[in-house]
């Protein structure tokens, strides 16, 4: 209560004061008008590999994945990149609305439980940022989307997970241009050589789960997966908050 009086809840997008209802959901961060479009969670059917949502039929491998197979084993996304998920990600990343991290992390953890809880994951690696970007932004959104996973897992199951979070095995060594406006081939070229794996001993034979905020063509995640596989990882999957 005291907190509500000191910090009255405001819509994160337009700043309108909101009724404090005690909810910590993503929806409760927005007023009715800004939250109108809601969340489009990704449910089957979707591509079994890249996770893109199909609007009819069964889960199968999409044409794009058949034509140019990803290095990633599978990609699972929590929601489509639209509505309050898109708005929230933009507020989070580009306007430092760090209050978005907690509701997003809860949504992402549900997707993790749904698709990865039963897989023998060894390490969760939040996609690293280049140090210059880290300096500029001040935080790594992928890290903030998964930093409480171990605690959340422990709370859900009453035991610690078998996997660990790894913040040192993968490094972003090259600053890249923003991917916006590039086609898939340009995106691939743009991220070539962007990553380095510095802990070969650690990742050898391991099953790694990359965590990121948005998956568009997947060029960045896929490049990271290629580097990890080249250095001996057994399998690399991805868990992302939003999929375009
Ligand atoms: Zn609003
Ligand atoms: Zn696909």
mmCIF file of N, CA and C in Angstrom, residues 49-103:
data_model
loop_
_atom_site.group_PDB
_atom_site.id
_atom_site.type_symbol
_atom_site.label_atom_id
_atom_site.label_comp_id
_atom_site.label_asym_id
_atom_site.label_seq_id
_atom_site.Cartn_x
_atom_site.Cartn_y
_atom_site.Cartn_z
ATOM 1 N N UNK A 49 10.622 -25.999 -36.090
ATOM 2 C CA UNK A 49 11.999 -25.536 -35.958
ATOM 3 C C UNK A 49 12.031 -24.064 -35.523
ATOM 4 N N UNK A 50 11.600 -23.163 -36.398
ATOM 5 C CA UNK A 50 11.798 -21.736 -36.112
ATOM 6 C C UNK A 50 10.680 -21.127 -35.268
ATOM 7 N N UNK A 51 9.613 -21.882 -35.034
ATOM 8 C CA UNK A 51 8.576 -21.426 -34.117
ATOM 9 C C UNK A 51 7.602 -20.417 -34.686
ATOM 10 N N UNK A 52 7.693 -20.117 -35.984
ATOM 11 C CA UNK A 52 6.770 -19.123 -36.552
ATOM 12 C C UNK A 52 5.350 -19.688 -36.494
ATOM 13 N N UNK A 53 4.424 -18.836 -36.136
ATOM 14 C CA UNK A 53 3.051 -19.287 -35.923
ATOM 15 C C UNK A 53 2.334 -19.536 -37.249
ATOM 16 N N UNK A 54 1.611 -20.652 -37.316
ATOM 17 C CA UNK A 54 0.738 -20.908 -38.473
ATOM 18 C C UNK A 54 -0.680 -20.590 -38.047
ATOM 19 N N UNK A 55 -1.469 -20.126 -38.986
ATOM 20 C CA UNK A 55 -2.841 -19.801 -38.599
ATOM 21 C C UNK A 55 -3.811 -20.910 -38.950
ATOM 22 N N UNK A 56 -3.288 -21.990 -39.524
ATOM 23 C CA UNK A 56 -4.136 -23.158 -39.807
ATOM 24 C C UNK A 56 -3.231 -24.378 -39.926
ATOM 25 N N UNK A 57 -3.818 -25.549 -39.974
ATOM 26 C CA UNK A 57 -3.064 -26.798 -40.186
ATOM 27 C C UNK A 57 -2.414 -27.309 -38.915
ATOM 28 N N UNK A 58 -1.389 -28.155 -39.096
ATOM 29 C CA UNK A 58 -0.690 -28.768 -37.964
ATOM 30 C C UNK A 58 0.696 -28.179 -37.821
ATOM 31 N N UNK A 59 1.329 -28.458 -36.679
ATOM 32 C CA UNK A 59 2.726 -28.085 -36.492
ATOM 33 C C UNK A 59 3.572 -28.918 -37.463
ATOM 34 N N UNK A 60 4.390 -28.239 -38.268
ATOM 35 C CA UNK A 60 5.304 -28.925 -39.188
ATOM 36 C C UNK A 60 6.481 -27.980 -39.431
ATOM 37 N N UNK A 61 7.408 -28.386 -40.299
ATOM 38 C CA UNK A 61 8.555 -27.518 -40.569
ATOM 39 C C UNK A 61 8.192 -26.592 -41.720
ATOM 40 N N UNK A 62 8.402 -25.281 -41.531
ATOM 41 C CA UNK A 62 7.991 -24.305 -42.555
ATOM 42 C C UNK A 62 8.921 -24.324 -43.766
ATOM 43 N N UNK A 63 8.468 -23.720 -44.847
ATOM 44 C CA UNK A 63 9.227 -23.684 -46.090
ATOM 45 C C UNK A 63 10.593 -23.041 -45.936
ATOM 46 N N UNK A 64 10.647 -21.953 -45.169
ATOM 47 C CA UNK A 64 11.910 -21.232 -44.987
ATOM 48 C C UNK A 64 12.942 -22.137 -44.297
ATOM 49 N N UNK A 65 12.518 -22.909 -43.310
ATOM 50 C CA UNK A 65 13.447 -23.801 -42.589
ATOM 51 C C UNK A 65 13.878 -24.980 -43.449
ATOM 52 N N UNK A 66 12.999 -25.414 -44.347
ATOM 53 C CA UNK A 66 13.376 -26.514 -45.246
ATOM 54 C C UNK A 66 14.409 -26.023 -46.253
ATOM 55 N N UNK A 67 14.224 -24.782 -46.709
ATOM 56 C CA UNK A 67 15.089 -24.209 -47.735
ATOM 57 C C UNK A 67 16.460 -23.851 -47.169
ATOM 58 N N UNK A 68 16.483 -23.210 -46.033
ATOM 59 C CA UNK A 68 17.751 -22.796 -45.407
ATOM 60 C C UNK A 68 17.724 -23.227 -43.941
ATOM 61 N N UNK A 69 18.108 -24.491 -43.668
ATOM 62 C CA UNK A 69 18.011 -24.989 -42.294
ATOM 63 C C UNK A 69 18.806 -24.131 -41.313
ATOM 64 N N UNK A 70 18.210 -23.904 -40.155
ATOM 65 C CA UNK A 70 18.887 -23.152 -39.101
ATOM 66 C C UNK A 70 19.911 -24.043 -38.405
ATOM 67 N N UNK A 71 20.885 -23.413 -37.775
ATOM 68 C CA UNK A 71 21.817 -24.153 -36.927
ATOM 69 C C UNK A 71 21.152 -24.477 -35.598
ATOM 70 N N UNK A 72 20.176 -23.648 -35.248
ATOM 71 C CA UNK A 72 19.442 -23.859 -34.011
ATOM 72 C C UNK A 72 18.598 -25.122 -34.121
ATOM 73 N N UNK A 73 18.526 -25.875 -33.030
ATOM 74 C CA UNK A 73 17.690 -27.063 -33.019
ATOM 75 C C UNK A 73 16.222 -26.682 -33.101
ATOM 76 N N UNK A 74 15.790 -25.830 -32.192
ATOM 77 C CA UNK A 74 14.416 -25.336 -32.228
ATOM 78 C C UNK A 74 14.350 -23.967 -31.576
ATOM 79 N N UNK A 75 13.353 -23.207 -32.001
ATOM 80 C CA UNK A 75 13.105 -21.888 -31.429
ATOM 81 C C UNK A 75 11.689 -21.914 -30.869
ATOM 82 N N UNK A 76 11.538 -21.491 -29.640
ATOM 83 C CA UNK A 76 10.192 -21.378 -29.079
ATOM 84 C C UNK A 76 10.006 -19.954 -28.586
ATOM 85 N N UNK A 77 8.900 -19.350 -29.011
ATOM 86 C CA UNK A 77 8.623 -17.955 -28.661
ATOM 87 C C UNK A 77 7.353 -17.887 -27.830
ATOM 88 N N UNK A 78 7.336 -16.941 -26.902
ATOM 89 C CA UNK A 78 6.175 -16.802 -26.030
ATOM 90 C C UNK A 78 5.004 -16.157 -26.751
ATOM 91 N N UNK A 79 5.291 -15.100 -27.504
ATOM 92 C CA UNK A 79 4.194 -14.327 -28.092
ATOM 93 C C UNK A 79 4.589 -13.765 -29.439
ATOM 94 N N UNK A 80 3.587 -13.341 -30.176
ATOM 95 C CA UNK A 80 3.853 -12.659 -31.433
ATOM 96 C C UNK A 80 4.303 -11.236 -31.124
ATOM 97 N N UNK A 81 5.164 -10.712 -31.996
ATOM 98 C CA UNK A 81 5.685 -9.353 -31.802
ATOM 99 C C UNK A 81 4.638 -8.351 -32.256
ATOM 100 N N UNK A 82 3.635 -8.143 -31.440
ATOM 101 C CA UNK A 82 2.613 -7.138 -31.734
ATOM 102 C C UNK A 82 1.903 -6.766 -30.445
ATOM 103 N N UNK A 83 0.975 -5.815 -30.548
ATOM 104 C CA UNK A 83 0.203 -5.394 -29.384
ATOM 105 C C UNK A 83 1.099 -4.933 -28.249
ATOM 106 N N UNK A 84 0.705 -5.281 -27.024
ATOM 107 C CA UNK A 84 1.455 -4.759 -25.879
ATOM 108 C C UNK A 84 2.800 -5.450 -25.692
ATOM 109 N N UNK A 85 3.001 -6.577 -26.354
ATOM 110 C CA UNK A 85 4.322 -7.216 -26.284
ATOM 111 C C UNK A 85 5.326 -6.366 -27.068
ATOM 112 N N UNK A 86 4.939 -5.956 -28.265
ATOM 113 C CA UNK A 86 5.819 -5.089 -29.065
ATOM 114 C C UNK A 86 6.025 -3.737 -28.365
ATOM 115 N N UNK A 87 4.922 -3.125 -27.933
ATOM 116 C CA UNK A 87 5.037 -1.824 -27.257
ATOM 117 C C UNK A 87 5.906 -1.948 -26.008
ATOM 118 N N UNK A 88 5.654 -3.001 -25.249
ATOM 119 C CA UNK A 88 6.394 -3.214 -24.003
ATOM 120 C C UNK A 88 7.880 -3.430 -24.255
ATOM 121 N N UNK A 89 8.222 -4.191 -25.293
ATOM 122 C CA UNK A 89 9.633 -4.444 -25.599
ATOM 123 C C UNK A 89 10.319 -3.139 -26.002
ATOM 124 N N UNK A 90 9.620 -2.328 -26.787
ATOM 125 C CA UNK A 90 10.229 -1.061 -27.204
ATOM 126 C C UNK A 90 10.417 -0.110 -26.021
ATOM 127 N N UNK A 91 9.431 -0.078 -25.131
ATOM 128 C CA UNK A 91 9.557 0.770 -23.938
ATOM 129 C C UNK A 91 10.699 0.273 -23.049
ATOM 130 N N UNK A 92 10.791 -1.040 -22.949
ATOM 131 C CA UNK A 92 11.805 -1.690 -22.132
ATOM 132 C C UNK A 92 13.209 -1.401 -22.678
ATOM 133 N N UNK A 93 13.396 -1.678 -23.967
ATOM 134 C CA UNK A 93 14.742 -1.575 -24.545
ATOM 135 C C UNK A 93 15.180 -0.161 -24.861
ATOM 136 N N UNK A 94 14.284 0.598 -25.452
ATOM 137 C CA UNK A 94 14.712 1.899 -25.972
ATOM 138 C C UNK A 94 14.358 3.060 -25.049
ATOM 139 N N UNK A 95 13.481 2.818 -24.072
ATOM 140 C CA UNK A 95 13.133 3.891 -23.140
ATOM 141 C C UNK A 95 13.423 3.480 -21.700
ATOM 142 N N UNK A 96 14.204 2.400 -21.562
ATOM 143 C CA UNK A 96 14.656 1.932 -20.240
ATOM 144 C C UNK A 96 13.527 1.770 -19.223
ATOM 145 N N UNK A 97 12.350 1.331 -19.678
ATOM 146 C CA UNK A 97 11.250 1.062 -18.728
ATOM 147 C C UNK A 97 11.496 -0.324 -18.131
ATOM 148 N N UNK A 98 12.360 -0.355 -17.135
ATOM 149 C CA UNK A 98 12.800 -1.642 -16.596
ATOM 150 C C UNK A 98 11.701 -2.360 -15.821
ATOM 151 N N UNK A 99 10.618 -1.639 -15.535
ATOM 152 C CA UNK A 99 9.474 -2.284 -14.881
ATOM 153 C C UNK A 99 8.865 -3.372 -15.763
ATOM 154 N N UNK A 100 9.172 -3.324 -17.069
ATOM 155 C CA UNK A 100 8.653 -4.345 -17.975
ATOM 156 C C UNK A 100 9.337 -5.692 -17.770
ATOM 157 N N UNK A 101 10.519 -5.671 -17.208
ATOM 158 C CA UNK A 101 11.309 -6.908 -17.140
ATOM 159 C C UNK A 101 10.577 -8.009 -16.378
ATOM 160 N N UNK A 102 9.984 -7.679 -15.236
ATOM 161 C CA UNK A 102 9.365 -8.721 -14.409
ATOM 162 C C UNK A 102 8.166 -9.399 -15.089
ATOM 163 N N UNK A 103 7.178 -8.632 -15.601
ATOM 164 C CA UNK A 103 6.083 -9.337 -16.273
ATOM 165 C C UNK A 103 6.549 -10.109 -17.510
#
